[in-house]
Amino acid sequence: MLTRILKTDKHNPSRRVLEEAASVLKSGGLVAFPTETVYGLGADAFNEEAVLKIFKAKKRPPDNPVIVHISNVDMLKEVSTSVPKRVERLIEDLWPGPLTIVVPRSQKVPAVVSAGLETVAVRMPAHNVALGLIKHFGSPIAAPSANLSGRPSPTNARDVYEDLNGVIDMIIDAGETFIGVESTVIHVTESKSVILRPGPIPIETLRKYLSDIEVHPSILTGNFQGTPASPGMKYRHYAPKAEMVVVEGVYDRVSEKIVETALEYLKSGLKVGCIVSEETARKLPSSVMIEVLAPRNRLDLVAKRLFSALRNMDRRNPDIIIAEGFPEEGIGMAIQNRLRKAAGYRILKA
Ligand code: TXA
Ligand code: MG
């Protein structure tokens, strides 16, 4: 299959591009498009066959459900049977935005979208290309991140192309995404509210709306007991080819430990890669392959560059990767979750 690439402006997408992409979706095809978080791989959410193509193209396990993207609140009512009263203000304040809400699924949404679950995950993206595409299409779009299953999510069109060229119909290239890590996923019922995946909307913000909100216990430890609340939790994700370890603790110790560990590996003849802050990068010897994230205190920039740093490091083929851990505040919880997953929960305490 020939994958067409259409370029457009991220703030003012061209009507022609949106129309062409919408017509691909109407005929049951797959279109990768940018959202504020990462690129998504879209299909008509109400077309079972089209959604099955997403799983095939990504080699995604069939038991991992996808997110339905909407452009107005009426669409939420179309895809769900009931929305808990206590998420109304959250939706009003935070949508469009990087927050996905799991709600009871309506019969209109084919079971494959939710991998057979009775619920469906829904979000309204804050990106003019994504919103414009949903509006032109006129109906909800099912879209997981546009990467091959297990790889870091794509934050630009080149990363989508690298993973999916030849197996999808179209990529809308509107440059880099704004945030860089995927949306926060929450499940809210009348009696309980849980973060299933930490993301750009941090727990500190969610607490103002849902005083009882908890982080699902498996998120930072990677331990699952029984059936995971969100199937995505149990999969190894973002995993580079080389073994990876995350160094965590108080910063001074962390940077020391990274330098010390890198030197040890170098001595034993390994090609060492480090994914680190600007501060730590300055302390490392030049024989180490380095992917610089951002200054330590700019967690927003660390999030934005994290996935491309993982992909770049992979292209450079190190034998071992040492990554710097970051504080778990704000978007830091999402950064830590992705780093730990990438490392298969190999953590070095400094
Ligand atoms: O920012 C994002 O959310 C991006 C962009 C493209 O919107 N999308 C994304 O989708 O990251 P995906 O499929 O890569 O991740 C969806 C996550 C998975 O961890 C999945 O298990 C969970 O959401 N999920 C989806 N439906 C669910 C459901 N009904 N119940 C629990 N978890 C669900
Ligand atoms: Mg994904």
Tab-separated table of C-alpha atoms and ligand atoms in Angstrom:
chain	number	residue	atom	x	y	z
A	1	MET	CA	0.000	0.000	0.000
A	2	LEU	CA	1.195	3.497	-0.807
A	3	THR	CA	1.158	5.742	2.263
A	4	ARG	CA	0.395	9.322	1.247
A	5	ILE	CA	1.868	12.156	3.279
A	6	LEU	CA	-0.019	15.452	3.344
A	7	LYS	CA	1.625	18.437	4.998
A	8	THR	CA	-0.373	21.141	6.681
A	9	ASP	CA	-0.102	23.887	9.283
A	10	LYS	CA	-0.622	22.761	12.892
A	11	HIS	CA	-2.628	25.834	13.851
A	12	ASN	CA	-4.508	26.500	10.600
A	13	PRO	CA	-4.874	23.172	8.796
A	14	SER	CA	-5.872	23.340	5.142
A	15	ARG	CA	-9.455	22.463	4.338
A	16	ARG	CA	-8.371	20.394	1.363
A	17	VAL	CA	-6.098	18.194	3.531
A	18	LEU	CA	-8.822	17.651	6.133
A	19	GLU	CA	-11.349	16.783	3.451
A	20	GLU	CA	-9.055	14.274	1.775
A	21	ALA	CA	-8.252	12.660	5.100
A	22	ALA	CA	-11.935	12.527	6.058
A	23	SER	CA	-12.745	10.805	2.766
A	24	VAL	CA	-10.114	8.129	3.484
A	25	LEU	CA	-11.789	7.528	6.858
A	26	LYS	CA	-15.224	7.374	5.201
A	27	SER	CA	-14.026	4.624	2.905
A	28	GLY	CA	-12.770	2.613	5.878
A	29	GLY	CA	-9.079	3.570	5.605
A	30	LEU	CA	-6.448	4.554	8.180
A	31	VAL	CA	-5.118	8.094	8.678
A	32	ALA	CA	-2.354	9.094	11.095
A	33	PHE	CA	-2.849	12.607	12.467
A	34	PRO	CA	-1.291	14.820	15.128
A	35	THR	CA	-2.926	15.551	18.475
A	36	GLU	CA	-1.493	17.806	21.193
A	37	THR	CA	0.057	14.748	22.881
A	38	VAL	CA	1.331	12.315	20.206
A	39	TYR	CA	0.284	11.249	16.692
A	40	GLY	CA	-2.756	8.981	16.563
A	41	LEU	CA	-3.698	6.294	14.033
A	42	GLY	CA	-7.328	6.981	13.177
A	43	ALA	CA	-10.216	4.939	11.787
A	44	ASP	CA	-14.011	5.384	11.757
A	45	ALA	CA	-14.939	4.455	15.342
A	46	PHE	CA	-18.289	3.018	14.190
A	47	ASN	CA	-16.763	0.811	11.486
A	48	GLU	CA	-15.663	-2.502	12.970
A	49	GLU	CA	-13.620	-3.543	9.939
A	50	ALA	CA	-11.779	-0.230	9.822
A	51	VAL	CA	-10.928	-0.483	13.527
A	52	LEU	CA	-9.643	-4.029	13.042
A	53	LYS	CA	-7.209	-2.602	10.466
A	54	ILE	CA	-5.675	-0.427	13.204
A	55	PHE	CA	-4.828	-3.515	15.260
A	56	LYS	CA	-3.323	-5.188	12.217
A	57	ALA	CA	-1.237	-2.198	11.114
A	58	LYS	CA	0.174	-1.628	14.616
A	59	LYS	CA	0.477	-5.360	15.432
A	60	ARG	CA	-1.461	-4.411	18.539
A	61	PRO	CA	-2.643	-7.210	20.861
A	62	PRO	CA	-6.411	-7.561	20.347
A	63	ASP	CA	-7.109	-7.206	24.072
A	64	ASN	CA	-5.750	-3.632	24.272
A	65	PRO	CA	-8.608	-1.162	23.690
A	66	VAL	CA	-8.258	2.126	21.792
A	67	ILE	CA	-9.377	5.676	22.582
A	68	VAL	CA	-12.315	7.289	20.791
A	69	HIS	CA	-11.679	10.918	19.793
A	70	ILE	CA	-14.541	13.403	19.654
A	71	SER	CA	-14.936	17.082	18.760
A	72	ASN	CA	-18.013	17.977	20.822
A	73	VAL	CA	-19.885	16.776	23.886
A	74	ASP	CA	-22.830	15.427	21.850
A	75	MET	CA	-20.466	12.794	20.495
A	76	LEU	CA	-19.700	11.737	24.079
A	77	LYS	CA	-23.415	11.031	24.553
A	78	GLU	CA	-23.407	9.064	21.315
A	79	VAL	CA	-20.591	6.714	22.381
A	80	SER	CA	-21.521	6.228	26.038
A	81	THR	CA	-24.689	5.183	27.835
A	82	SER	CA	-24.152	7.378	30.883
A	83	VAL	CA	-21.616	9.893	32.085
A	84	PRO	CA	-21.122	10.273	35.849
A	85	LYS	CA	-22.337	13.661	37.024
A	86	ARG	CA	-19.048	14.345	38.788
A	87	VAL	CA	-17.008	14.482	35.595
A	88	GLU	CA	-19.139	17.250	34.050
A	89	ARG	CA	-17.118	20.144	35.435
A	90	LEU	CA	-13.878	18.336	34.618
A	91	ILE	CA	-15.002	18.000	31.006
A	92	GLU	CA	-16.098	21.613	30.862
A	93	ASP	CA	-12.764	22.892	32.178
A	94	LEU	CA	-10.273	20.428	30.669
A	95	TRP	CA	-11.668	19.510	27.241
A	96	PRO	CA	-10.399	19.894	24.634
A	97	GLY	CA	-7.237	18.637	26.327
A	98	PRO	CA	-5.024	15.651	27.178
A	99	LEU	CA	-7.533	13.881	29.432
A	100	THR	CA	-9.184	10.559	28.509
A	101	ILE	CA	-12.236	9.423	30.432
A	102	VAL	CA	-13.404	5.810	30.588
A	103	VAL	CA	-17.219	5.597	30.534
A	104	PRO	CA	-19.856	2.887	29.896
A	105	ARG	CA	-19.847	2.002	26.167
A	106	SER	CA	-22.937	2.425	23.994
A	107	GLN	CA	-23.979	-0.297	21.536
A	108	LYS	CA	-23.088	2.040	18.678
A	109	VAL	CA	-19.400	1.528	19.411
A	110	PRO	CA	-18.265	-1.888	18.130
A	111	ALA	CA	-16.832	-4.145	20.840
A	112	VAL	CA	-13.447	-4.354	19.062
A	113	VAL	CA	-12.805	-0.678	19.851
A	114	SER	CA	-12.851	-1.533	23.554
A	115	ALA	CA	-11.388	-4.999	23.134
A	116	GLY	CA	-14.670	-6.398	24.379
A	117	LEU	CA	-14.872	-4.280	27.550
A	118	GLU	CA	-18.224	-2.762	28.550
A	119	THR	CA	-16.519	0.631	28.783
A	120	VAL	CA	-15.028	3.005	26.220
A	121	ALA	CA	-12.211	5.545	26.606
A	122	VAL	CA	-13.058	8.984	25.189
A	123	ARG	CA	-11.157	12.208	24.691
A	124	MET	CA	-11.444	15.563	22.925
A	125	PRO	CA	-7.971	16.517	21.660
A	126	ALA	CA	-6.697	20.117	21.847
A	127	HIS	CA	-5.174	20.281	18.379
A	128	ASN	CA	-6.683	22.039	15.366
A	129	VAL	CA	-5.707	19.257	12.973
A	130	ALA	CA	-7.279	16.540	15.141
A	131	LEU	CA	-10.399	18.578	15.920
A	132	GLY	CA	-10.696	19.723	12.297
A	133	LEU	CA	-10.431	16.145	11.072
A	134	ILE	CA	-13.137	14.881	13.453
A	135	LYS	CA	-15.393	17.797	12.448
A	136	HIS	CA	-14.900	17.176	8.727
A	137	PHE	CA	-15.452	13.476	9.214
A	138	GLY	CA	-18.536	14.314	11.286
A	139	SER	CA	-18.253	11.336	13.619
A	140	PRO	CA	-15.941	9.939	16.352
A	141	ILE	CA	-12.496	8.631	15.356
A	142	ALA	CA	-10.934	5.627	17.088
A	143	ALA	CA	-7.188	6.192	17.454
A	144	PRO	CA	-4.404	4.639	19.472
A	145	SER	CA	-0.927	6.178	19.238
A	146	ALA	CA	0.467	5.796	15.697
A	147	ASN	CA	3.443	3.560	16.532
A	148	LEU	CA	4.102	-0.130	16.101
A	149	SER	CA	2.936	-1.844	19.265
A	150	GLY	CA	5.620	-1.701	21.952
A	151	ARG	CA	7.563	1.223	20.481
A	152	PRO	CA	7.606	4.796	21.826
A	153	SER	CA	4.656	6.900	20.647
A	154	PRO	CA	5.423	9.170	17.667
A	155	THR	CA	5.717	12.906	18.258
A	156	ASN	CA	6.332	13.774	14.600
A	157	ALA	CA	5.382	12.432	11.161
A	158	ARG	CA	8.802	10.920	10.499
A	159	ASP	CA	8.403	8.589	13.492
A	160	VAL	CA	4.977	7.521	12.205
A	161	TYR	CA	6.471	6.896	8.760
A	162	GLU	CA	9.304	4.830	10.270
A	163	ASP	CA	6.815	2.470	11.937
A	164	LEU	CA	3.822	2.406	9.584
A	165	ASN	CA	4.903	3.276	6.044
A	166	GLY	CA	3.195	0.934	3.579
A	167	VAL	CA	0.531	-0.320	5.991
A	168	ILE	CA	-1.652	2.802	6.393
A	169	ASP	CA	-3.328	5.056	3.811
A	170	MET	CA	-2.260	8.504	4.912
A	171	ILE	CA	-0.181	10.574	7.321
A	172	ILE	CA	-1.096	14.195	8.017
A	173	ASP	CA	2.236	15.881	8.742
A	174	ALA	CA	1.752	18.985	10.872
A	175	GLY	CA	5.146	18.970	12.565
A	176	GLU	CA	5.935	18.198	16.183
A	177	THR	CA	3.138	17.591	18.686
A	178	PHE	CA	2.889	20.045	21.586
A	179	ILE	CA	3.169	17.884	24.723
A	180	GLY	CA	4.981	14.655	23.857
A	181	VAL	CA	3.461	12.125	26.271
A	182	GLU	CA	0.021	10.532	25.915
A	183	SER	CA	-3.122	11.747	27.638
A	184	THR	CA	-3.991	11.043	31.264
A	185	VAL	CA	-6.513	8.175	31.405
A	186	ILE	CA	-9.036	8.127	34.266
A	187	HIS	CA	-11.933	5.882	35.203
A	188	VAL	CA	-14.626	7.553	37.261
A	189	THR	CA	-17.743	6.016	38.766
A	190	GLU	CA	-20.066	7.486	41.409
A	191	SER	CA	-18.049	5.810	44.145
A	192	LYS	CA	-14.455	5.691	42.848
A	193	SER	CA	-12.007	7.555	40.624
A	194	VAL	CA	-8.712	6.114	39.467
A	195	ILE	CA	-5.851	7.242	37.231
A	196	LEU	CA	-5.169	4.351	34.848
A	197	ARG	CA	-2.366	6.122	33.012
A	198	PRO	CA	-0.611	9.265	34.280
A	199	GLY	CA	-0.257	12.000	31.694
A	200	PRO	CA	-0.126	15.743	31.095
A	201	ILE	CA	-3.121	16.498	33.365
A	202	PRO	CA	-1.490	15.712	36.715
A	203	ILE	CA	-3.077	14.264	39.822
A	204	GLU	CA	-2.617	17.650	41.522
A	205	THR	CA	-5.120	19.170	39.031
A	206	LEU	CA	-7.511	16.201	39.062
A	207	ARG	CA	-7.758	16.355	42.870
A	208	LYS	CA	-9.447	19.737	42.605
A	209	TYR	CA	-12.326	18.029	40.806
A	210	LEU	CA	-12.252	14.521	42.250
A	211	SER	CA	-11.155	14.573	45.883
A	212	ASP	CA	-11.033	10.761	46.023
A	213	ILE	CA	-8.812	10.259	42.959
A	214	GLU	CA	-6.128	7.599	43.331
A	215	VAL	CA	-3.272	6.429	41.176
A	216	HIS	CA	-3.756	2.820	40.165
A	217	PRO	CA	-1.230	0.880	42.297
A	218	SER	CA	0.425	-0.840	39.344
A	219	ILE	CA	1.384	2.374	37.591
A	220	LEU	CA	4.715	3.088	39.117
A	221	THR	CA	5.691	-0.414	40.172
A	222	GLY	CA	4.608	-2.423	37.142
A	223	ASN	CA	3.124	-5.137	39.355
A	224	PHE	CA	-0.199	-6.526	38.256
A	225	GLN	CA	-2.449	-8.672	40.323
A	226	GLY	CA	-5.255	-10.329	38.436
A	227	THR	CA	-6.899	-8.533	35.513
A	228	PRO	CA	-5.377	-5.127	34.842
A	229	ALA	CA	-7.894	-2.257	35.058
A	230	SER	CA	-6.523	-0.940	31.806
A	231	PRO	CA	-5.140	-3.589	29.470
A	232	GLY	CA	-2.430	-1.177	28.272
A	233	MET	CA	-0.821	-1.436	31.712
A	234	LYS	CA	0.401	-4.948	31.320
A	235	TYR	CA	2.327	-4.507	28.090
A	236	ARG	CA	6.011	-3.723	27.848
A	237	HIS	CA	6.059	-0.414	26.090
A	238	TYR	CA	8.483	2.137	24.715
A	239	ALA	CA	11.106	-0.575	24.981
A	240	PRO	CA	14.430	0.101	23.249
A	241	LYS	CA	16.451	-2.785	21.799
A	242	ALA	CA	19.177	-2.438	24.408
A	243	GLU	CA	18.671	-3.130	28.083
A	244	MET	CA	17.815	0.053	29.943
A	245	VAL	CA	18.011	1.142	33.571
A	246	VAL	CA	16.550	4.251	35.262
A	247	VAL	CA	18.598	5.917	37.986
A	248	GLU	CA	16.429	7.483	40.679
A	249	GLY	CA	16.892	9.439	43.900
A	250	VAL	CA	18.087	12.876	45.045
A	251	TYR	CA	19.542	14.689	42.044
A	252	ASP	CA	23.193	15.065	43.196
A	253	ARG	CA	23.354	11.356	43.905
A	254	VAL	CA	21.558	10.517	40.674
A	255	SER	CA	24.020	12.399	38.489
A	256	GLU	CA	26.982	10.883	40.368
A	257	LYS	CA	25.529	7.404	40.004
A	258	ILE	CA	24.907	7.872	36.281
A	259	VAL	CA	28.507	8.979	35.670
A	260	GLU	CA	29.877	6.170	37.852
A	261	THR	CA	27.712	3.506	36.178
A	262	ALA	CA	28.545	4.778	32.681
A	263	LEU	CA	32.283	4.592	33.455
A	264	GLU	CA	31.949	1.030	34.759
A	265	TYR	CA	30.139	-0.137	31.633
A	266	LEU	CA	32.649	1.666	29.401
A	267	LYS	CA	35.478	-0.101	31.184
A	268	SER	CA	33.906	-3.459	30.498
A	269	GLY	CA	33.907	-2.591	26.791
A	270	LEU	CA	30.208	-1.814	26.305
A	271	LYS	CA	28.776	0.930	24.105
A	272	VAL	CA	26.952	3.093	26.627
A	273	GLY	CA	23.992	5.383	25.898
A	274	CYS	CA	22.686	7.954	28.381
A	275	ILE	CA	19.318	9.747	28.246
A	276	VAL	CA	19.804	12.628	30.653
A	277	SER	CA	19.194	16.254	31.618
A	278	GLU	CA	21.457	19.043	30.353
A	279	GLU	CA	23.070	19.217	33.775
A	280	THR	CA	24.053	15.539	33.794
A	281	ALA	CA	25.101	15.590	30.129
A	282	ARG	CA	27.841	18.093	31.007
A	283	LYS	CA	29.356	15.652	33.507
A	284	LEU	CA	29.598	12.674	31.168
A	285	PRO	CA	32.707	11.660	29.199
A	286	SER	CA	32.621	12.147	25.425
A	287	SER	CA	32.862	8.394	24.800
A	288	VAL	CA	29.255	8.007	25.978
A	289	MET	CA	26.376	8.390	23.470
A	290	ILE	CA	24.147	11.076	24.882
A	291	GLU	CA	20.555	12.093	24.213
A	292	VAL	CA	19.919	15.353	26.051
A	293	LEU	CA	16.384	15.906	27.294
A	294	ALA	CA	16.215	19.407	28.806
A	295	PRO	CA	17.225	21.306	31.945
A	296	ARG	CA	16.217	19.319	35.068
A	297	ASN	CA	13.605	21.849	36.125
A	298	ARG	CA	11.823	21.904	32.746
A	299	LEU	CA	9.692	18.778	33.065
A	300	ASP	CA	7.468	20.060	30.238
A	301	LEU	CA	10.444	19.938	27.850
A	302	VAL	CA	11.635	16.608	29.217
A	303	ALA	CA	8.163	15.208	28.380
A	304	LYS	CA	8.236	16.752	24.939
A	305	ARG	CA	11.587	15.207	24.004
A	306	LEU	CA	11.373	11.902	25.843
A	307	PHE	CA	10.003	9.666	23.072
A	308	SER	CA	12.228	11.033	20.330
A	309	ALA	CA	15.218	10.633	22.662
A	310	LEU	CA	14.289	6.956	23.146
A	311	ARG	CA	13.908	6.473	19.400
A	312	ASN	CA	17.151	8.301	18.596
A	313	MET	CA	19.065	6.299	21.162
A	314	ASP	CA	17.719	3.116	19.631
A	315	ARG	CA	18.977	4.195	16.193
A	316	ARG	CA	22.476	4.660	17.655
A	317	ASN	CA	22.588	1.025	18.849
A	318	PRO	CA	24.134	1.189	22.314
A	319	ASP	CA	24.653	-2.047	24.314
A	320	ILE	CA	23.155	-0.537	27.448
A	321	ILE	CA	21.093	2.586	28.187
A	322	ILE	CA	21.203	4.572	31.414
A	323	ALA	CA	18.327	7.014	31.874
A	324	GLU	CA	17.969	9.769	34.433
A	325	GLY	CA	14.912	9.682	36.707
A	326	PHE	CA	12.867	12.821	37.392
A	327	PRO	CA	10.710	14.041	40.290
A	328	GLU	CA	7.182	12.638	40.266
A	329	GLU	CA	5.434	16.024	40.482
A	330	GLY	CA	3.098	17.295	37.782
A	331	ILE	CA	3.869	15.754	34.417
A	332	GLY	CA	6.849	14.089	36.153
A	333	MET	CA	4.619	11.166	37.127
A	334	ALA	CA	3.937	10.495	33.427
A	335	ILE	CA	7.645	10.825	32.595
A	336	GLN	CA	8.585	8.369	35.350
A	337	ASN	CA	5.872	5.921	34.271
A	338	ARG	CA	7.133	5.913	30.658
A	339	LEU	CA	10.807	5.659	31.683
A	340	ARG	CA	10.151	2.773	34.051
A	341	LYS	CA	8.087	0.948	31.439
A	342	ALA	CA	10.818	1.474	28.847
A	343	ALA	CA	13.323	0.025	31.303
A	344	GLY	CA	11.107	-2.947	32.145
A	345	TYR	CA	11.123	-1.551	35.717
A	346	ARG	CA	14.891	-1.949	36.131
A	347	ILE	CA	15.554	0.831	38.614
A	348	LEU	CA	18.869	1.800	40.187
A	349	LYS	CA	18.394	3.685	43.479
A	350	ALA	CA	21.081	6.314	43.919
B	1	TXA	O1	-2.764	11.012	24.032
B	1	TXA	C1	-3.316	9.946	23.764
B	1	TXA	O2	-4.101	9.393	24.525
B	1	TXA	C2	-2.991	9.320	22.387
B	1	TXA	C3	-3.518	10.225	21.305
B	1	TXA	C4	-3.378	9.634	19.932
B	1	TXA	O3	-4.835	10.587	21.575
B	1	TXA	N1	-3.583	8.018	22.296
B	1	TXA	C5	-3.105	6.940	22.959
B	1	TXA	O4	-3.798	5.777	22.699
B	1	TXA	O5	-2.149	6.996	23.698
B	1	TXA	P1	-3.251	4.324	23.074
B	1	TXA	O6	-4.194	3.383	22.452
B	1	TXA	O7	-1.861	4.213	22.702
B	1	TXA	O8	-3.468	4.201	24.594
B	1	TXA	C6	-4.770	4.002	25.121
B	1	TXA	C7	-4.692	3.594	26.554
B	1	TXA	C8	-4.194	2.174	26.694
B	1	TXA	O9	-3.349	2.100	27.829
B	1	TXA	C9	-5.504	1.407	26.905
B	1	TXA	O10	-5.308	0.213	27.639
B	1	TXA	C10	-6.335	2.416	27.668
B	1	TXA	O11	-5.983	3.659	27.124
B	1	TXA	N2	-7.774	2.189	27.455
B	1	TXA	C11	-8.459	2.341	26.306
B	1	TXA	N3	-9.742	1.989	26.474
B	1	TXA	C12	-9.880	1.624	27.766
B	1	TXA	C13	-10.969	1.155	28.552
B	1	TXA	N4	-12.191	1.007	28.041
B	1	TXA	N5	-10.745	0.865	29.860
B	1	TXA	C14	-9.509	1.024	30.389
B	1	TXA	N6	-8.434	1.457	29.692
B	1	TXA	C15	-8.621	1.749	28.396
B	2	MG	MG	0.033	3.666	22.578
